[in-house]
mmCIF file with all atom_site columns, C-alpha atoms in Angstrom:
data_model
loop_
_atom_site.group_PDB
_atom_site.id
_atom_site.type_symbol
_atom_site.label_atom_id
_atom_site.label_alt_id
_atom_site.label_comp_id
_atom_site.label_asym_id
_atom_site.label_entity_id
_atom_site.label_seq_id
_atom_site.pdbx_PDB_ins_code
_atom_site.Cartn_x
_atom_site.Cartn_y
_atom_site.Cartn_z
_atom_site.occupancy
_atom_site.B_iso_or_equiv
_atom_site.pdbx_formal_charge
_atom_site.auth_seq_id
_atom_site.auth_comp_id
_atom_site.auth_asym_id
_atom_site.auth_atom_id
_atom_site.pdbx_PDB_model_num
ATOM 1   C CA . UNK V 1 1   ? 6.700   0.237   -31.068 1.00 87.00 ? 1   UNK V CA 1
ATOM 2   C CA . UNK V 1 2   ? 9.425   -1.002  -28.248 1.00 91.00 ? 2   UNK V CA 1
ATOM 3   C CA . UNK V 1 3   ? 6.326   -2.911  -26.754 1.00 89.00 ? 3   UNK V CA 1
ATOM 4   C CA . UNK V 1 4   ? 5.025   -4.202  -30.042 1.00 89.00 ? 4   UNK V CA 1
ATOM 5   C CA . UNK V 1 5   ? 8.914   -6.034  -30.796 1.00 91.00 ? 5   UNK V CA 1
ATOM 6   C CA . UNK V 1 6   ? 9.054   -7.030  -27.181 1.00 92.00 ? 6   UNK V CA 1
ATOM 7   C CA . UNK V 1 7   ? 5.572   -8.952  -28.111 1.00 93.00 ? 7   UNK V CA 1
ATOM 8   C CA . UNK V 1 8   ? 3.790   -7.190  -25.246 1.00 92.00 ? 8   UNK V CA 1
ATOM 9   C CA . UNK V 1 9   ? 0.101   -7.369  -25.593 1.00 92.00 ? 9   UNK V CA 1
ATOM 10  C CA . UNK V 1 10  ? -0.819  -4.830  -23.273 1.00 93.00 ? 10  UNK V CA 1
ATOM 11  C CA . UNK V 1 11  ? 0.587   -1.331  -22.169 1.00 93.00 ? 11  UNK V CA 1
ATOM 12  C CA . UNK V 1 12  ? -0.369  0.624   -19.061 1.00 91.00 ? 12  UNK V CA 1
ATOM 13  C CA . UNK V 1 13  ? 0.187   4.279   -18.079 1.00 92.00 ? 13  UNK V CA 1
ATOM 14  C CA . UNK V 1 14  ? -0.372  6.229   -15.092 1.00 89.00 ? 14  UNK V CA 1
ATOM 15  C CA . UNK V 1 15  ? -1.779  10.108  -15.590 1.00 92.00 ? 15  UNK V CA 1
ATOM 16  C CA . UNK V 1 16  ? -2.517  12.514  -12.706 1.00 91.00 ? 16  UNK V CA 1
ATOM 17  C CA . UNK V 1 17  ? -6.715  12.755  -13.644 1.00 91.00 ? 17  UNK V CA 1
ATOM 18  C CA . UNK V 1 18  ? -5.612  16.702  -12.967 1.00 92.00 ? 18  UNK V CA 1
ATOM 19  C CA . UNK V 1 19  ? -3.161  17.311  -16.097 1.00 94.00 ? 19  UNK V CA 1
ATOM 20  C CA . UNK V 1 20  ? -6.120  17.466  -18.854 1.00 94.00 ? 20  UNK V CA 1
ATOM 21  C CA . UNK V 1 21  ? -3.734  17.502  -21.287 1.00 96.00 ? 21  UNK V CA 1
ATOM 22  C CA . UNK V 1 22  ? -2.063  15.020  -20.514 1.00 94.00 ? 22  UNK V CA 1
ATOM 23  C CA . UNK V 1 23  ? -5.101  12.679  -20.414 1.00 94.00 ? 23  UNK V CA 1
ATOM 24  C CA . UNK V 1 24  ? -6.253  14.003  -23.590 1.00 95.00 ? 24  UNK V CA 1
ATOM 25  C CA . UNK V 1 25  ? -2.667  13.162  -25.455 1.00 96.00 ? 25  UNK V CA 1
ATOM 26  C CA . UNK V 1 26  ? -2.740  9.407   -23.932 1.00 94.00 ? 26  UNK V CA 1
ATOM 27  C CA . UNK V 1 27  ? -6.744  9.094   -24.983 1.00 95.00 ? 27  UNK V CA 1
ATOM 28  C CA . UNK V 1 28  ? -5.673  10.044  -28.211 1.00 96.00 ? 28  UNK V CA 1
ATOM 29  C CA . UNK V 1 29  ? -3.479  6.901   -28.823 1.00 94.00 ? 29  UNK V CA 1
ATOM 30  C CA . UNK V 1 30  ? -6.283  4.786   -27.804 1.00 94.00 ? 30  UNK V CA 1
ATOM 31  C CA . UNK V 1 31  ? -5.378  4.663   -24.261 1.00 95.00 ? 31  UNK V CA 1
ATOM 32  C CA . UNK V 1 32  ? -8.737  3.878   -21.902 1.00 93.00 ? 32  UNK V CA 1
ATOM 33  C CA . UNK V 1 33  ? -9.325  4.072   -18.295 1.00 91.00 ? 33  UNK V CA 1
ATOM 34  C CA . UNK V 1 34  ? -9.325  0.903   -16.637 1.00 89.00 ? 34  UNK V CA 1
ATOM 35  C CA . UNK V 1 35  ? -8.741  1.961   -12.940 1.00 84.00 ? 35  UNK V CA 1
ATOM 36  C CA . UNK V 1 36  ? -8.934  5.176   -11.179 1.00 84.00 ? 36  UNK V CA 1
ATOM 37  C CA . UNK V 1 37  ? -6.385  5.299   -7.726  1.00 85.00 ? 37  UNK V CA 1
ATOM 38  C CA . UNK V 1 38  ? -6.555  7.696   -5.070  1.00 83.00 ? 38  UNK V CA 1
ATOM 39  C CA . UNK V 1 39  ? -3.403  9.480   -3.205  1.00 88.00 ? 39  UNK V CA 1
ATOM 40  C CA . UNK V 1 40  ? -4.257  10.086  0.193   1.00 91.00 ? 40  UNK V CA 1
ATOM 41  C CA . UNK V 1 41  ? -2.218  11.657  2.527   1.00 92.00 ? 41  UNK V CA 1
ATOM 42  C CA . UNK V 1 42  ? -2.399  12.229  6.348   1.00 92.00 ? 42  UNK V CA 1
ATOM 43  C CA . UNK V 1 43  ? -0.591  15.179  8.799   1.00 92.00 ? 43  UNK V CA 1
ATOM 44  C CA . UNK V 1 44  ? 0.838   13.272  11.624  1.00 89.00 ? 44  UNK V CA 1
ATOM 45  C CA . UNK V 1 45  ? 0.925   14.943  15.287  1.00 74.00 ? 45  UNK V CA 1
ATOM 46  C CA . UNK V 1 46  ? 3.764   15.303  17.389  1.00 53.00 ? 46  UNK V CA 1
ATOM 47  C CA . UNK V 1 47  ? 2.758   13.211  19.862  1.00 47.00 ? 47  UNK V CA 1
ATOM 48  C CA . UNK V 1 48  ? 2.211   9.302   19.079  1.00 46.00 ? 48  UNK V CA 1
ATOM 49  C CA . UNK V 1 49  ? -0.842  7.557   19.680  1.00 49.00 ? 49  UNK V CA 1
ATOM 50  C CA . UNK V 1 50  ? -2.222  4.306   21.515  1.00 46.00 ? 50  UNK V CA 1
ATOM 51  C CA . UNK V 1 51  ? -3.013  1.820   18.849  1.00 44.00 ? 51  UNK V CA 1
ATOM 52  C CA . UNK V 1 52  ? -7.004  0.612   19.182  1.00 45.00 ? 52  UNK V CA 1
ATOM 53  C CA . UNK V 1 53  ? -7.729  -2.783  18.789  1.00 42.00 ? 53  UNK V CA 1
ATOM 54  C CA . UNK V 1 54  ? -10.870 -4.844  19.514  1.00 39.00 ? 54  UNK V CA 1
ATOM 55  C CA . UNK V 1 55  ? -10.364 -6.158  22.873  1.00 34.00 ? 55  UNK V CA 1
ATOM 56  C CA . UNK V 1 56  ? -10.958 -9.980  22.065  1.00 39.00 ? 56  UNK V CA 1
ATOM 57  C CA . UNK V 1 57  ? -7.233  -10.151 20.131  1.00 44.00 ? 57  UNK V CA 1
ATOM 58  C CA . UNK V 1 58  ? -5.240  -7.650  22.214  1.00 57.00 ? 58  UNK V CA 1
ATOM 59  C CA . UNK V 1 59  ? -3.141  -9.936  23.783  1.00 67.00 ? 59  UNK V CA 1
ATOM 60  C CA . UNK V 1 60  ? -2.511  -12.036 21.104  1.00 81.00 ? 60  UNK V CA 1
ATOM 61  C CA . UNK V 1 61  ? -1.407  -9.461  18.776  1.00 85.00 ? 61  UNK V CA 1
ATOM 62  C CA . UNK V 1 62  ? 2.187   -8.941  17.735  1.00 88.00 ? 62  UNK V CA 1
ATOM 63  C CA . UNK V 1 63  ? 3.532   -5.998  15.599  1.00 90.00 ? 63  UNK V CA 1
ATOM 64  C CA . UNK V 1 64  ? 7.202   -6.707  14.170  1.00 92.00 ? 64  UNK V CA 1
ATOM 65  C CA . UNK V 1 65  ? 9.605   -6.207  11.648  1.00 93.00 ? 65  UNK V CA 1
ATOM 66  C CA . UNK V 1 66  ? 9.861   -9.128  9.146   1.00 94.00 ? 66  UNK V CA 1
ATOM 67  C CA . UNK V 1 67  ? 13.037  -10.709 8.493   1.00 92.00 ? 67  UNK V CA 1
ATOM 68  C CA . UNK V 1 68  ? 14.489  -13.047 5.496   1.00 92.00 ? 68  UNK V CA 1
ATOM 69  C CA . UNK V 1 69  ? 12.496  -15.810 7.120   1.00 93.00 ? 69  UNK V CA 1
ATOM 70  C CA . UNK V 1 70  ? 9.077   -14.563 6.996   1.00 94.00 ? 70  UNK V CA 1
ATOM 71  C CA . UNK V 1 71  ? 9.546   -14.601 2.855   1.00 93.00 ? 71  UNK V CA 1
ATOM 72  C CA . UNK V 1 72  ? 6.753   -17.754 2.200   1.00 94.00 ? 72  UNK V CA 1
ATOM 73  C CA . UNK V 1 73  ? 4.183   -15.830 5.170   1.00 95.00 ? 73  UNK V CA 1
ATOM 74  C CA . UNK V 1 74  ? 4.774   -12.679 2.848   1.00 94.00 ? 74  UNK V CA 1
ATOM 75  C CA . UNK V 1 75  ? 4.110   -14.198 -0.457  1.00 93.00 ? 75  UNK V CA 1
ATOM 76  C CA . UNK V 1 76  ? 1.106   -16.217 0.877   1.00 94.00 ? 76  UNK V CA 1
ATOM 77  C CA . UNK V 1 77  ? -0.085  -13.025 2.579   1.00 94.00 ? 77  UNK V CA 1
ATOM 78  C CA . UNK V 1 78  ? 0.274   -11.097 -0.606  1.00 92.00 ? 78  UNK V CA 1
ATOM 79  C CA . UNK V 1 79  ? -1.171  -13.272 -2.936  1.00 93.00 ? 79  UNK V CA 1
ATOM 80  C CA . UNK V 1 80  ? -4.409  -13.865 -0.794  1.00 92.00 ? 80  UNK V CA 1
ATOM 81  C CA . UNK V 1 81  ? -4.567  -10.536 -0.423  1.00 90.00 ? 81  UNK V CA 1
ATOM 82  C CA . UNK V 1 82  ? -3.782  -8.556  -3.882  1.00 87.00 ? 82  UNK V CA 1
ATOM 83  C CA . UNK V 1 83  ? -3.890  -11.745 -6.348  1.00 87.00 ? 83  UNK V CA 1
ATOM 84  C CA . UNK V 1 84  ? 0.359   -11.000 -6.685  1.00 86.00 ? 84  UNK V CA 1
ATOM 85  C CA . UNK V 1 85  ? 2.236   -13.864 -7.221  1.00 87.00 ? 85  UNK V CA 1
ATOM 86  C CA . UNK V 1 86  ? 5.536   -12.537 -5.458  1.00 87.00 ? 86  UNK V CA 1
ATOM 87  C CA . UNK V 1 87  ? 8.476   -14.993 -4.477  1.00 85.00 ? 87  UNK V CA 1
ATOM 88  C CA . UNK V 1 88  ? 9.146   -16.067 -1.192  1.00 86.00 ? 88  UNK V CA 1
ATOM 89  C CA . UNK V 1 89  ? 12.944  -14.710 -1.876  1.00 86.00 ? 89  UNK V CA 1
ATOM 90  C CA . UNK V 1 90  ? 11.022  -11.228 -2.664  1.00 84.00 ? 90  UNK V CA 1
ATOM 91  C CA . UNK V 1 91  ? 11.971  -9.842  0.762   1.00 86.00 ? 91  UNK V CA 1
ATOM 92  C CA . UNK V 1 92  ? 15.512  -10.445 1.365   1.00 80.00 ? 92  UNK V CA 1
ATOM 93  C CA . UNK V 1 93  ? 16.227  -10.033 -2.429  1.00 80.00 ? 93  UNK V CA 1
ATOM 94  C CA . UNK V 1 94  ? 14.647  -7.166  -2.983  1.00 78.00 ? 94  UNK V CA 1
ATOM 95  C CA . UNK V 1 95  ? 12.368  -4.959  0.123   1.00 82.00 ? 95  UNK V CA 1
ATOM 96  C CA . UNK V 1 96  ? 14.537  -5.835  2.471   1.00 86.00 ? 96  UNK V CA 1
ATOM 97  C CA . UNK V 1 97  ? 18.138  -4.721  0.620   1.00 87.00 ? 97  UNK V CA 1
ATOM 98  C CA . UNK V 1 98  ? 16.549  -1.096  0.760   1.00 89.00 ? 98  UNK V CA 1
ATOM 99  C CA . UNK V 1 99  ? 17.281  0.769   4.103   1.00 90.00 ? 99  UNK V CA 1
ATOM 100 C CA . UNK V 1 100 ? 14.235  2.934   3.249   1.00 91.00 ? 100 UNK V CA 1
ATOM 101 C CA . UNK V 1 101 ? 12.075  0.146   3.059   1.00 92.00 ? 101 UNK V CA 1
ATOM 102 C CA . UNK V 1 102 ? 10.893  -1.685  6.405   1.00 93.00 ? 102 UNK V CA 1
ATOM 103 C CA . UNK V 1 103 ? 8.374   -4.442  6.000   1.00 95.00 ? 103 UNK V CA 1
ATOM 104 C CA . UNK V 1 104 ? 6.181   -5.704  9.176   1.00 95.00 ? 104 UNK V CA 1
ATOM 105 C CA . UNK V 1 105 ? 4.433   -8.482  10.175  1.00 95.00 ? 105 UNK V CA 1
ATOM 106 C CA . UNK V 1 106 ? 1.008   -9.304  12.177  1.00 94.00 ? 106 UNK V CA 1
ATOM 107 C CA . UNK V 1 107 ? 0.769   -12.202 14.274  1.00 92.00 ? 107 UNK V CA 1
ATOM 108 C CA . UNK V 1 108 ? -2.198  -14.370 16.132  1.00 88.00 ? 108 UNK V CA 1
ATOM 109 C CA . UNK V 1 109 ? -0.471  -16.632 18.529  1.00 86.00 ? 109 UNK V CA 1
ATOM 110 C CA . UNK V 1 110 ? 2.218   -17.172 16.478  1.00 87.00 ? 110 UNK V CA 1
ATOM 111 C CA . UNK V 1 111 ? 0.544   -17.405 12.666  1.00 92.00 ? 111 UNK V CA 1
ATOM 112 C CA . UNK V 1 112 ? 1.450   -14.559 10.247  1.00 94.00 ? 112 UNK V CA 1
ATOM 113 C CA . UNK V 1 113 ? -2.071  -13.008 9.628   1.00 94.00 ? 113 UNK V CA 1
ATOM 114 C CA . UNK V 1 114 ? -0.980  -9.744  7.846   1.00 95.00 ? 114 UNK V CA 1
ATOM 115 C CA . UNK V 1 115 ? 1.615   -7.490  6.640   1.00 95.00 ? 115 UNK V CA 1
ATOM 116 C CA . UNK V 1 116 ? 2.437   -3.983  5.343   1.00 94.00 ? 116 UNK V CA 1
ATOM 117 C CA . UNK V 1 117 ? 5.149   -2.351  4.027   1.00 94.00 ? 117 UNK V CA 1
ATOM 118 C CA . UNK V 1 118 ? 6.557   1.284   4.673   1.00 94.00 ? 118 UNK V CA 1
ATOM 119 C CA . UNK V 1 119 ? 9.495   3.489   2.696   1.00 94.00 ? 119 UNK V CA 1
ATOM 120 C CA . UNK V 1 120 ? 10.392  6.462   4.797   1.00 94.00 ? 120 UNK V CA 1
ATOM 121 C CA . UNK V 1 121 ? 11.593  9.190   3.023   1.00 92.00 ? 121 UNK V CA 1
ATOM 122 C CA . UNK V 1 122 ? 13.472  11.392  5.016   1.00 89.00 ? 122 UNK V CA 1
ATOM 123 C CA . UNK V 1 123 ? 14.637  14.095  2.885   1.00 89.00 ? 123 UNK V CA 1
ATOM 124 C CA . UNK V 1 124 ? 11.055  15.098  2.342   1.00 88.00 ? 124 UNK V CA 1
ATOM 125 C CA . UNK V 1 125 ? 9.432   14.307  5.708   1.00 92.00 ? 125 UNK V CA 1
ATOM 126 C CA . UNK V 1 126 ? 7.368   11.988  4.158   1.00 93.00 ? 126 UNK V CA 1
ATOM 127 C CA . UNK V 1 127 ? 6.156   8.256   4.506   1.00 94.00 ? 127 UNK V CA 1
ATOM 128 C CA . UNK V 1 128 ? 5.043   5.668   2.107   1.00 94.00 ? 128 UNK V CA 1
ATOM 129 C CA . UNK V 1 129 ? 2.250   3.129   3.245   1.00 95.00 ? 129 UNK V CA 1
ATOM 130 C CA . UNK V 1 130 ? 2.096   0.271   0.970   1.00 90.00 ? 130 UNK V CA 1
ATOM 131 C CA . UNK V 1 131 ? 0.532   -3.666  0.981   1.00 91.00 ? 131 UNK V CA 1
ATOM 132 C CA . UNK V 1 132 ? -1.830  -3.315  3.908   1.00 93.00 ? 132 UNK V CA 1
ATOM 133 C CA . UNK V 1 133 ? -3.211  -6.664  3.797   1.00 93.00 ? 133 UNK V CA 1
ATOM 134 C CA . UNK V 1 134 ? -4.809  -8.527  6.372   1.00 94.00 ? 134 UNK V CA 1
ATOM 135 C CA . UNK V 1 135 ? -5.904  -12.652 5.929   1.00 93.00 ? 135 UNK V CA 1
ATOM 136 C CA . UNK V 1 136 ? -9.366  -13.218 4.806   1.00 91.00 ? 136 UNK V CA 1
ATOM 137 C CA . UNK V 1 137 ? -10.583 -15.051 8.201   1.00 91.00 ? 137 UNK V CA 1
ATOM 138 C CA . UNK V 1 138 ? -9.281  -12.362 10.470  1.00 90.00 ? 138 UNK V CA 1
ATOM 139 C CA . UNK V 1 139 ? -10.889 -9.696  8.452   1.00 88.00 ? 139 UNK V CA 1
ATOM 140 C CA . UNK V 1 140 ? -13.717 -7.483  10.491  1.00 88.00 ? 140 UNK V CA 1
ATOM 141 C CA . UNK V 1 141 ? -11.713 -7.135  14.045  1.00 86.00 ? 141 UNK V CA 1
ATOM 142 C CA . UNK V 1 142 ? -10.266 -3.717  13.536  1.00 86.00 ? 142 UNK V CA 1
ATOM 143 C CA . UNK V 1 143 ? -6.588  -5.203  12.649  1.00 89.00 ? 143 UNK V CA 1
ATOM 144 C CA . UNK V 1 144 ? -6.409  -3.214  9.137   1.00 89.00 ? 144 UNK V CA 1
ATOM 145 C CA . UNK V 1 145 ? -6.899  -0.566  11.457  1.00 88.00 ? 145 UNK V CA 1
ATOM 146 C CA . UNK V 1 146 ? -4.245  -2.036  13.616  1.00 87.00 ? 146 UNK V CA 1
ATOM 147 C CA . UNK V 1 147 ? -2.136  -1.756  10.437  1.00 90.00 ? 147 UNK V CA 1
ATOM 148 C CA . UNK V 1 148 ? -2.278  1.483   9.877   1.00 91.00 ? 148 UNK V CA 1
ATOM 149 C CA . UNK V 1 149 ? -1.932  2.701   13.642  1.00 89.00 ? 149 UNK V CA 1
ATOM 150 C CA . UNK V 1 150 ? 1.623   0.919   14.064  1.00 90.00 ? 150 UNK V CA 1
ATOM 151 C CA . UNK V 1 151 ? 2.767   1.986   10.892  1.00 91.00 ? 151 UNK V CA 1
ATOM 152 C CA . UNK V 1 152 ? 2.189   5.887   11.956  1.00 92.00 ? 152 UNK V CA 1
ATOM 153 C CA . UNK V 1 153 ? 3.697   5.662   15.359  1.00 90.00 ? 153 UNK V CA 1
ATOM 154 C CA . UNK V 1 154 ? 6.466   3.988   13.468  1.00 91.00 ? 154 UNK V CA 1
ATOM 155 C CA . UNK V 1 155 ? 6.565   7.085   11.116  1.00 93.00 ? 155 UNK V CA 1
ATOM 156 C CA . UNK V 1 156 ? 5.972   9.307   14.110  1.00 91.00 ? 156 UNK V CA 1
ATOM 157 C CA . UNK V 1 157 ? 9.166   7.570   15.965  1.00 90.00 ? 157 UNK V CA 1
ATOM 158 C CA . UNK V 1 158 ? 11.342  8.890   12.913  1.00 91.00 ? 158 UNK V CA 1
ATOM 159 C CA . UNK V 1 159 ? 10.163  12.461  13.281  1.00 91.00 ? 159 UNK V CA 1
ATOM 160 C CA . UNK V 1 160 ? 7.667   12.059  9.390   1.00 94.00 ? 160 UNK V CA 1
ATOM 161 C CA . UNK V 1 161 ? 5.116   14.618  9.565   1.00 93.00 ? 161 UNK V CA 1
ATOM 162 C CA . UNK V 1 162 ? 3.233   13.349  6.298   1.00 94.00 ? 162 UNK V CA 1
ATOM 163 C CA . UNK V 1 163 ? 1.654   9.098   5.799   1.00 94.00 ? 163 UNK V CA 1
ATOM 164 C CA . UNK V 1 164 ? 0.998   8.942   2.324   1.00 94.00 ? 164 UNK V CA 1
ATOM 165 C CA . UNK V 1 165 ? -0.670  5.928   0.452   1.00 93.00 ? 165 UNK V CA 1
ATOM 166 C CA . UNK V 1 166 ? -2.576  4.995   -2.636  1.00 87.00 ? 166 UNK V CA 1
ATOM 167 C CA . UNK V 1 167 ? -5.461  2.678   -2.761  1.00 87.00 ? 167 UNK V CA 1
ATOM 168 C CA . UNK V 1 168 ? -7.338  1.769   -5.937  1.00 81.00 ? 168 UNK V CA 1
ATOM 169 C CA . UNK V 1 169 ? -11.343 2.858   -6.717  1.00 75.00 ? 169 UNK V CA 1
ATOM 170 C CA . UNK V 1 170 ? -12.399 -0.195  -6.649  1.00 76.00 ? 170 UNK V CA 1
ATOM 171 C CA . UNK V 1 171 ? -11.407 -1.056  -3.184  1.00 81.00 ? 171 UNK V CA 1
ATOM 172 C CA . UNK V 1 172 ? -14.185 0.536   -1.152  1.00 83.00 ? 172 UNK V CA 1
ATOM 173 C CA . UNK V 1 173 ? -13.148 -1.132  2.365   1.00 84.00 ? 173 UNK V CA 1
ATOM 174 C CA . UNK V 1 174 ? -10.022 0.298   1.926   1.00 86.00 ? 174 UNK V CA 1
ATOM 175 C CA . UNK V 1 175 ? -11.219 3.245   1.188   1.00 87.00 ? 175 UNK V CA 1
ATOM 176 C CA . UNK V 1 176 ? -13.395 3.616   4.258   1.00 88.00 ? 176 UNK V CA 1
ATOM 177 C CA . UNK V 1 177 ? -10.600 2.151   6.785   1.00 88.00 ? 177 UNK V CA 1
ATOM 178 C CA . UNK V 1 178 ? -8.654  4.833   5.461   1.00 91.00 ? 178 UNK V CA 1
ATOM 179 C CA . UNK V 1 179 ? -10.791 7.814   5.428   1.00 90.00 ? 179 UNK V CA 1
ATOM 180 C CA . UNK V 1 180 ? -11.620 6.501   9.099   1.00 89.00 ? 180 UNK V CA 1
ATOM 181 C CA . UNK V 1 181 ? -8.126  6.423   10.432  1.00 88.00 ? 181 UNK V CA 1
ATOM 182 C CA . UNK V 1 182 ? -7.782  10.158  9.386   1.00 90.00 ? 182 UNK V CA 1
ATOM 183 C CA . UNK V 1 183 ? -6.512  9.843   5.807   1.00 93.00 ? 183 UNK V CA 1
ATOM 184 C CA . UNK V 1 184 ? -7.839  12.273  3.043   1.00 93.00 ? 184 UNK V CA 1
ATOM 185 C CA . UNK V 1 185 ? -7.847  12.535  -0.717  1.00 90.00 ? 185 UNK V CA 1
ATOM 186 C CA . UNK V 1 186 ? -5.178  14.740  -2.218  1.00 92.00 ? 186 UNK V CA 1
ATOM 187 C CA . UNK V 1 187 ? -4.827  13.113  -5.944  1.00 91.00 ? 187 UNK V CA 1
ATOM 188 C CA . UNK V 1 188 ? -6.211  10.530  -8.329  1.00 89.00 ? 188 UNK V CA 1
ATOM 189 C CA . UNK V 1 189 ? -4.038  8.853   -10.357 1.00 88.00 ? 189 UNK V CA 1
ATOM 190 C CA . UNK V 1 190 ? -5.807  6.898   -13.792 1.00 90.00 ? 190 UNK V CA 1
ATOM 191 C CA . UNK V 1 191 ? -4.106  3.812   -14.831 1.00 89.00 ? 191 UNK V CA 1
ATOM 192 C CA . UNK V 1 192 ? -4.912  3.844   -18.454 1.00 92.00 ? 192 UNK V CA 1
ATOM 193 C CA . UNK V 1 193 ? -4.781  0.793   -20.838 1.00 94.00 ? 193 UNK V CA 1
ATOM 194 C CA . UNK V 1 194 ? -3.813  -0.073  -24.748 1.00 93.00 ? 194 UNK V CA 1
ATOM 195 C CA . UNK V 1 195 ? -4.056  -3.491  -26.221 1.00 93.00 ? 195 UNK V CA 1
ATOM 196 C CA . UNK V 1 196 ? -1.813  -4.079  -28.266 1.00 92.00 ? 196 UNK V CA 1
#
């Protein structure tokens, strides 16, 4: 009803495919699956890791923290990436303001080429991967991969013992990268839709 005077046209809702109920009561209002999403998690060792990357873009690679000044990079980055039209204020007005968030960028002799975005959540040993995205013409030379590796030596520095992520169905190579750096299913989330 709140929707309806708002003159939203469509609503989305998130169920855990694992409460039945649940999903029955939100199919019942004419709710419909329009995307399944996976949780996967992966058990980090004590010990951290040496990051694998294809040998031709080794040397050129840097791994760093973003700043305010990398805000139009991110926003291109994310946009190419997920279709998400985000500001290029987004990161000092909002990911960056949260100590528990750090975002990081990937560079090729100096061009932003990708970026992903951690929370580390400290209280419950436990760290959030989010945004992995890599540009579309450096795609295929193991820096997803790349990605991923950084990010859990990062966790690993803060003494995290669990990388966590979602990814959605549809998003096979994903998917694979994930399930080939060591991550496994432990969830699946449906993101149900009404039209209003």
């Amino acid at each position: 009803a709140y929707a309806k005077e708002q003159q939203v046209k469509t609503v989305e809702i998130y169920v855990k495919k694992r409460l039945d109920n649940a999903v029955k009561f939100v199919e019942r209002r004419s709710f419909q699956v329009i995307l399944y999403s996976w949780q996967m998690e992966l058990e980090l060792e004590k010990k951290a890791e040496e990051t694998h990357l294809t040998h031709e873009v080794k040397d050129d690679i840097t791994f760093r923290k973003a700043t305010i000044a990398d805000g139009k990079d991110y926003a291109r980055i994310i946009h190419e990436c997920f279709g998400d039209e985000v500001g290029e204020d987004s990161l000092g007005r909002q990911l960056l303001k949260d100590p528990s968030v750090s975002v990081y960028m990937l560079e090729h002799k100096g061009e932003v080429i990708g970026s992903t975005t951690m929370q580390i959540r400290n209280n419950l040993s436990l760290g959030y991967i989010y945004d992995v995205a890599v540009a579309r013409e450096h795609r295929g030379k193991g820096l997803g991969s790349c990605l991923l590796q950084q990010c859990i030596m990062e966790l690993k520095k803060n003494e995290i013992r669990i990388a966590s992520l979602l990814v959605a169905g549809e998003n096979k190579n994903a998917l694979s990268l994930y399930k080939k750096v060591g991550f496994k299913e432990v969830d699946t989330d449906l993101i149900m839709q009404k039209i209003l």
